[in-house]
């Protein structure tokens, strides 16, 4: 109880701090001074033996080439810019070689083109990795905002402009090696090729080219370029507020899990949780003091399995904002006794699990026929559960959360459970058989023993009779 109180207080304090000191980016001038001659290097990631991501029938080294060439073709339409590619063929190149090439042409920026995939195919969205070293961190943040704004308009989840630290400073070699040579560099991870939500963005060559054009437009906006051919002029375009000298908090490598994650059942007037048409409402309270919350998933079976990831309501990695409370409607499969856990993820995919909520059926509104739902009705096919987010006012939630209503599939989880139950009953059947066989053995041995005793008794009797007759003979 006291713990909860302290958590609530810390959430409130964090909110107050955020209000006083908003992370929201404001319009600003470009931090980077490029001089008269502007040189841009585009680096199609991977190549040769280094094939990159191979998920979902894609080969990243070819994808990056299509996007990089489209970016090149678009950028040369702008006035006063020299553009180079680190490679034009399917060849292996070390990260040092790429950095050295950028240095050799006196590059103002190197953009490394990539496509992403995650181990469990859970992640989706676009992100930009930048240097943690100033002033490159500030340059990266300003460009990253331009690209991710485009990605957001395309409908992708924005995973932020981020830094990742390793033992030698910047974790990603292309950034580290370039910065060593004084060349600003960053990585654009356009989308996740292995997640259903992002697949449509990278399916065809046309998709990959569209990303290249978005990259070029972001660069044109960042450098304030104009193109008579395209009829655009970005010379007055203002960029996100960033600092050249100090590290930008929005890009911070967050290595701690979200700080608060709590769920409570929404209750009716009688104080009991209400389930209507198989839907149960849960109120979520969560906070991460370092970065915006990005995804959530939930478990209805006490954490054995979790749903697919959903976008955290109000998540905006460009401003660092998210909703710290929301109402989640959970579809509870007929006849199950839900054990609910909510998992909150930050942009570095670190997560915190909420408290466990158990809902005894007795506390839940009874179905119309007056009897409690029973497992027998299930016949192995359980309706899929889906989560929908409602705003506190009861309206339907922001667009991104409505994109795929109720598509979270819990079916595999529950069919697994059904399988497990089947397995369990098979094992108990085996046990019964064993007991039966044992009983048979015991009966067999007892009967054997009894007949042995009978035979012995008969033999003894026989011998006695023989002895008697012998005595009679004497
Ligand atoms: Zn890659």
XYZ file of C-alpha atoms and ligand atoms in Angstrom:
475
model
C 0.000 0.000 0.000
C 2.781 2.403 0.992
C 4.760 1.263 -2.046
C 1.857 2.101 -4.298
C 1.503 5.486 -2.686
C 5.205 6.226 -3.227
C 4.925 5.101 -6.870
C 1.934 7.377 -7.438
C 3.817 10.300 -5.902
C 6.868 9.653 -8.125
C 4.638 9.512 -11.226
C 3.093 12.852 -10.273
C 6.515 14.368 -9.586
C 7.809 13.163 -12.964
C 4.751 14.647 -14.685
C 5.246 17.980 -12.961
C 8.915 17.970 -14.024
C 7.927 17.219 -17.616
C 5.453 20.095 -17.603
C 8.051 22.481 -16.204
C 10.770 21.284 -18.516
C 9.170 20.054 -21.749
C 11.312 17.918 -24.032
C 9.270 19.128 -26.960
C 11.500 20.232 -29.822
C 11.123 23.757 -31.077
C 12.076 25.166 -34.446
C 15.731 26.110 -34.733
C 18.554 26.804 -37.154
C 20.905 24.127 -38.373
C 23.794 23.587 -35.945
C 26.115 22.268 -38.624
C 28.068 24.703 -40.761
C 28.847 23.180 -44.167
C 30.654 26.028 -45.911
C 30.163 26.645 -49.635
C 30.608 23.170 -51.020
C 28.126 20.522 -49.872
C 29.116 16.843 -50.133
C 26.768 14.025 -49.171
C 27.822 10.361 -49.029
C 25.210 7.638 -49.157
C 26.248 4.253 -47.797
C 24.194 1.211 -48.881
C 24.674 -0.970 -45.791
C 26.239 -4.451 -46.065
C 27.295 -5.983 -49.443
C 29.256 -8.994 -50.725
C 29.612 -11.673 -48.036
C 27.890 -9.396 -45.567
C 24.301 -9.948 -46.608
C 22.593 -8.158 -43.735
C 19.083 -9.125 -42.674
C 17.768 -12.223 -44.421
C 14.295 -12.357 -42.898
C 11.071 -12.808 -44.806
C 12.668 -13.547 -48.232
C 14.555 -10.268 -48.152
C 18.270 -9.727 -48.540
C 19.216 -6.466 -46.900
C 22.349 -5.777 -48.995
C 20.165 -5.552 -52.135
C 17.399 -3.575 -50.425
C 19.854 -0.947 -49.189
C 21.274 -0.587 -52.720
C 17.852 0.122 -54.248
C 17.059 2.711 -51.564
C 20.535 4.296 -51.738
C 20.377 4.633 -55.534
C 16.896 6.207 -55.320
C 18.211 8.624 -52.679
C 21.138 9.448 -54.976
C 18.892 9.991 -58.029
C 16.645 12.293 -56.022
C 19.411 14.274 -54.290
C 21.255 15.155 -57.534
C 18.094 16.995 -58.605
C 18.937 19.618 -55.944
C 21.186 22.568 -56.663
C 24.727 22.859 -55.343
C 25.202 19.361 -53.927
C 27.796 16.663 -54.667
C 26.563 13.148 -53.963
C 28.562 9.885 -53.700
C 27.791 6.257 -52.988
C 30.271 4.204 -50.927
C 29.570 1.212 -53.183
C 27.684 0.713 -56.433
C 28.337 -3.034 -56.725
C 27.586 -6.026 -54.523
C 30.980 -5.996 -52.805
C 32.233 -6.387 -49.241
C 33.496 -3.195 -47.620
C 34.681 -2.747 -44.072
C 33.205 0.025 -41.955
C 36.645 1.710 -41.844
C 36.799 1.666 -45.645
C 33.416 3.339 -45.865
C 34.443 5.990 -43.331
C 37.749 6.573 -45.144
C 35.914 6.961 -48.451
C 33.632 9.608 -46.906
C 36.668 11.419 -45.523
C 38.457 11.238 -48.897
C 35.653 13.135 -50.656
C 35.427 15.622 -47.769
C 31.869 14.553 -46.901
C 29.642 16.830 -44.822
C 27.518 13.839 -43.840
C 27.391 10.103 -44.453
C 23.968 8.441 -44.350
C 24.138 4.684 -43.877
C 21.066 2.946 -45.294
C 19.675 -0.104 -43.466
C 16.634 -2.320 -42.914
C 15.896 -3.915 -39.594
C 14.644 -7.204 -38.154
C 14.322 -8.404 -34.571
C 15.034 -11.722 -32.954
C 11.442 -12.527 -32.060
C 9.951 -10.552 -34.963
C 8.153 -8.419 -32.379
C 9.503 -4.981 -33.234
C 8.169 -2.557 -35.809
C 8.889 1.054 -36.724
C 11.665 3.314 -37.999
C 14.630 4.685 -36.072
C 17.808 6.712 -36.570
C 21.065 5.911 -34.736
C 23.368 8.862 -34.175
C 26.680 9.580 -32.485
C 26.860 10.289 -28.765
C 29.794 12.642 -29.400
C 29.139 16.366 -29.674
C 28.618 18.180 -31.966
C 27.629 15.111 -34.093
C 24.919 14.211 -31.609
C 23.134 17.507 -32.280
C 23.553 17.196 -36.054
C 22.138 13.685 -35.903
C 19.157 14.762 -33.830
C 18.288 17.533 -36.310
C 18.540 15.239 -39.362
C 16.821 12.375 -37.521
C 13.800 14.571 -36.851
C 13.508 15.342 -40.556
C 13.622 11.700 -41.628
C 11.370 10.401 -38.835
C 8.800 13.120 -39.524
C 8.585 11.682 -43.049
C 8.416 8.131 -41.708
C 5.577 9.171 -39.388
C 3.671 10.706 -42.306
C 4.120 7.413 -44.159
C 2.385 5.715 -41.209
C 5.377 4.079 -39.552
C 5.914 4.023 -35.797
C 8.733 6.400 -34.876
C 11.231 4.662 -32.582
C 13.300 7.783 -32.112
C 16.701 9.326 -32.746
C 18.919 7.287 -30.476
C 22.466 6.613 -29.346
C 23.874 3.249 -28.411
C 27.035 3.053 -26.382
C 29.669 0.311 -26.512
C 33.072 -0.211 -24.911
C 34.783 2.163 -27.340
C 32.159 4.923 -27.300
C 29.571 4.721 -30.067
C 28.427 1.110 -30.454
C 27.849 1.172 -34.230
C 31.140 0.942 -36.140
C 30.122 3.079 -39.107
C 29.322 5.981 -36.750
C 32.387 5.424 -34.550
C 34.860 5.145 -37.456
C 33.433 8.195 -39.261
C 33.438 10.378 -36.172
C 37.098 9.387 -35.583
C 37.835 10.953 -38.987
C 35.664 13.996 -38.307
C 32.815 12.931 -40.610
C 29.272 13.155 -39.226
C 27.514 9.837 -39.866
C 24.267 8.167 -38.889
C 22.285 5.008 -39.554
C 18.758 5.066 -40.940
C 16.846 1.897 -40.020
C 13.855 2.342 -42.297
C 11.538 -0.363 -40.982
C 11.400 -3.967 -39.764
C 11.184 -6.406 -42.676
C 10.036 -9.292 -40.455
C 7.015 -7.688 -38.796
C 3.567 -7.689 -40.346
C 2.999 -4.018 -39.535
C 6.030 -2.905 -41.562
C 6.013 -5.482 -44.379
C 3.928 -3.379 -46.762
C 6.560 -0.624 -46.582
C 9.374 -2.743 -48.013
C 7.705 -5.353 -50.206
C 8.507 -4.036 -53.667
C 11.282 -2.086 -55.386
C 8.845 0.843 -55.551
C 8.572 0.753 -51.731
C 12.354 0.718 -51.325
C 12.668 3.629 -53.776
C 10.010 5.590 -51.875
C 12.240 5.331 -48.786
C 15.175 6.639 -50.851
C 13.141 9.673 -51.887
C 12.096 10.241 -48.255
C 15.772 10.093 -47.233
C 16.726 12.602 -49.948
C 13.899 14.952 -48.961
C 14.978 14.763 -45.318
C 18.549 15.610 -46.337
C 17.326 18.472 -48.567
C 15.325 19.900 -45.649
C 18.210 19.446 -43.248
C 20.680 21.249 -45.536
C 18.070 23.805 -46.693
C 18.446 22.846 -50.373
C 16.329 23.939 -53.292
C 15.609 22.306 -56.625
C 14.359 24.083 -59.729
C 13.723 20.674 -61.289
C 11.452 19.607 -58.416
C 10.152 23.143 -57.807
C 10.965 23.064 -54.080
C 12.883 25.429 -51.847
C 13.803 24.389 -48.311
C 16.178 27.307 -47.718
C 13.939 28.731 -44.977
C 13.168 25.361 -43.386
C 13.701 25.315 -39.628
C 14.928 22.262 -37.766
C 14.376 20.697 -34.357
C 15.871 22.418 -31.325
C 19.153 20.769 -30.401
C 22.419 21.570 -28.752
C 25.767 21.301 -30.528
C 27.848 21.339 -27.375
C 25.872 19.249 -24.914
C 24.352 15.817 -25.224
C 20.682 15.855 -26.280
C 18.530 14.100 -23.686
C 16.115 12.817 -26.342
C 18.891 10.645 -27.814
C 19.985 9.180 -24.473
C 20.897 5.487 -24.415
C 18.354 4.424 -21.798
C 19.679 1.312 -20.086
C 17.072 1.060 -17.354
C 13.637 -0.523 -17.514
C 10.477 1.589 -17.285
C 10.074 2.823 -13.714
C 6.372 2.316 -13.029
C 3.822 -0.121 -14.441
C 0.588 -0.763 -12.577
C -2.798 -2.075 -13.574
C -6.119 -2.001 -11.768
C -9.472 -3.462 -12.685
C -12.185 -1.026 -13.571
C -15.009 -1.679 -11.165
C -18.743 -1.054 -11.257
C -20.827 0.897 -8.711
C -20.814 -2.120 -6.402
C -17.019 -2.149 -6.375
C -16.833 -5.390 -8.325
C -15.025 -5.755 -11.669
C -17.425 -5.770 -14.573
C -17.201 -7.936 -17.664
C -19.595 -7.154 -20.494
C -19.796 -9.184 -23.688
C -16.526 -10.838 -22.716
C -14.715 -7.499 -22.375
C -12.952 -6.486 -19.189
C -11.542 -2.978 -18.666
C -8.203 -2.350 -16.998
C -6.715 1.009 -16.010
C -3.010 1.311 -16.745
C -0.578 3.674 -14.980
C 3.045 3.645 -16.126
C 6.131 5.828 -16.439
C 9.695 5.789 -17.689
C 11.665 8.743 -16.380
C 14.273 8.550 -19.167
C 12.371 7.876 -22.388
C 8.836 7.649 -23.750
C 6.972 4.361 -23.381
C 6.712 2.811 -26.821
C 4.830 -0.487 -26.811
C 2.769 -2.604 -24.484
C 1.730 -6.226 -24.578
C -0.422 -8.143 -22.161
C -0.840 -11.606 -20.793
C -4.161 -13.208 -19.851
C -2.534 -16.349 -18.449
C -0.321 -14.979 -15.688
C 2.661 -14.266 -17.950
C 2.935 -17.668 -19.668
C 2.362 -15.985 -23.035
C 2.026 -12.365 -24.091
C 0.099 -10.685 -26.878
C 1.769 -9.035 -29.848
C 3.138 -5.594 -29.124
C 0.782 -2.662 -29.479
C 1.749 1.003 -29.768
C 1.711 2.760 -26.405
C -1.092 5.367 -26.445
C 0.158 8.872 -27.189
C 3.728 7.662 -27.815
C 5.741 10.280 -29.693
C 9.460 9.577 -29.680
C 10.122 12.884 -31.475
C 8.893 14.873 -28.485
C 9.515 12.244 -25.831
C 5.850 12.148 -24.802
C 3.363 9.379 -24.044
C 0.188 8.883 -22.013
C 0.981 7.823 -18.445
C -2.523 6.470 -17.872
C -4.957 4.775 -20.207
C -7.864 2.402 -20.188
C -7.376 -0.932 -21.884
C -10.251 -3.169 -22.901
C -9.389 -6.850 -22.920
C -11.452 -9.510 -24.593
C -11.576 -12.457 -22.238
C -12.105 -15.815 -23.955
C -15.231 -17.567 -22.763
C -14.730 -19.697 -19.687
C -11.217 -18.553 -18.845
C -10.200 -17.122 -15.514
C -7.947 -14.262 -16.561
C -4.639 -13.613 -14.823
C -3.659 -10.274 -16.313
C -0.176 -8.756 -16.592
C 0.675 -5.683 -18.670
C 4.183 -5.252 -20.049
C 5.474 -1.719 -20.781
C 8.418 -1.276 -23.188
C 10.667 1.734 -23.742
C 12.420 2.629 -27.068
C 15.372 0.404 -26.106
C 12.958 -2.515 -25.739
C 13.556 -2.843 -22.027
C 10.344 -3.704 -20.241
C 8.639 -3.767 -16.876
C 5.777 -6.087 -15.949
C 2.825 -4.813 -13.995
C 1.288 -6.393 -10.932
C -0.727 -9.553 -11.538
C -4.505 -9.140 -11.604
C -6.592 -12.239 -11.058
C -10.287 -12.142 -11.784
C -12.304 -14.876 -10.121
C -15.367 -15.671 -12.167
C -17.447 -15.156 -9.056
C -16.562 -11.468 -9.165
C -17.592 -11.163 -12.761
C -21.011 -10.403 -14.177
C -22.932 -13.622 -14.722
C -23.869 -14.592 -18.260
C -27.541 -14.323 -19.333
C -28.464 -17.965 -18.757
C -27.521 -17.476 -15.118
C -24.887 -20.194 -14.955
C -21.189 -19.588 -14.853
C -19.362 -20.311 -18.106
C -17.725 -23.695 -18.093
C -14.701 -25.017 -19.892
C -16.793 -27.737 -21.532
C -18.268 -25.198 -23.922
C -14.863 -24.594 -25.417
C -14.521 -27.593 -27.788
C -10.909 -26.566 -28.370
C -11.742 -23.455 -30.396
C -11.410 -20.364 -28.267
C -12.315 -16.964 -29.714
C -9.235 -14.793 -30.234
C -8.759 -12.008 -27.741
C -7.996 -8.497 -28.851
C -7.119 -5.290 -27.085
C -8.664 -1.952 -27.853
C -7.645 1.258 -26.217
C -10.195 3.785 -25.121
C -9.350 7.293 -24.048
C -10.370 8.368 -20.551
C -13.444 10.049 -22.017
C -14.519 6.784 -23.592
C -13.825 7.915 -27.146
C -11.867 5.673 -29.430
C -8.160 6.211 -29.049
C -5.614 7.910 -31.328
C -5.372 6.651 -34.881
C -2.292 4.502 -34.448
C -3.994 2.367 -31.822
C -7.045 1.868 -34.014
C -5.108 0.688 -37.041
C -5.492 -2.975 -36.329
C -8.433 -3.348 -33.996
C -8.597 -6.652 -32.222
C -5.947 -8.302 -34.338
C -3.855 -9.407 -31.416
C -4.047 -13.144 -31.612
C -4.218 -15.088 -28.444
C -5.390 -18.206 -30.177
C -1.974 -19.866 -30.310
C -1.510 -19.261 -26.625
C -4.775 -20.860 -25.720
C -4.566 -23.732 -28.153
C -1.171 -24.420 -26.601
C -2.900 -24.502 -23.264
C -5.526 -26.865 -24.668
C -2.753 -29.060 -26.023
C -1.129 -29.046 -22.631
C -4.403 -30.110 -21.060
C -4.698 -32.919 -23.575
C -1.191 -33.980 -22.735
C -2.016 -33.927 -19.053
C -5.056 -36.183 -19.553
C -2.954 -38.591 -21.654
C -0.405 -38.800 -18.846
C -3.122 -39.527 -16.279
C -4.460 -42.242 -18.621
C -0.974 -43.795 -18.710
C -0.806 -43.668 -14.923
C -4.176 -45.452 -14.680
C -2.895 -48.151 -17.027
C 0.209 -48.601 -14.897
C -1.847 -48.944 -11.722
C -4.089 -51.482 -13.453
C -1.101 -53.541 -14.627
C 0.380 -53.413 -11.117
C -2.909 -54.626 -9.654
C -2.975 -57.484 -12.174
C 0.560 -58.471 -11.126
C -0.386 -58.422 -7.453
C -3.470 -60.568 -8.077
C -1.358 -62.930 -10.184
C 1.304 -63.258 -7.463
C -1.261 -63.771 -4.724
C -2.993 -66.485 -6.724
C 0.390 -68.096 -7.469
C 1.291 -67.972 -3.788
C -2.038 -69.407 -2.760
C -1.806 -72.284 -5.220
C 1.820 -72.914 -4.111
C 0.661 -73.124 -0.509
C -2.179 -75.439 -1.486
C 0.239 -77.704 -3.379
C 2.665 -77.736 -0.407
C -0.157 -78.584 1.977
C -1.306 -81.369 -0.344
C 2.281 -82.730 -0.636
C 2.696 -82.636 3.127
C -0.574 -84.421 3.561
C 0.478 -86.947 0.932
C 3.819 -87.505 2.670
C 2.030 -87.895 5.986
C -0.308 -90.457 4.471
C 2.696 -92.281 2.999
C 4.420 -92.224 6.413
C 1.314 -93.536 8.093
C 1.062 -96.413 5.665
C 4.793 -97.175 6.127
C 4.294 -97.276 9.882
C 1.366 -99.546 9.360
C 3.573 -101.823 7.254
C 6.197 -102.090 10.010
Zn 21.773 -3.428 -41.703
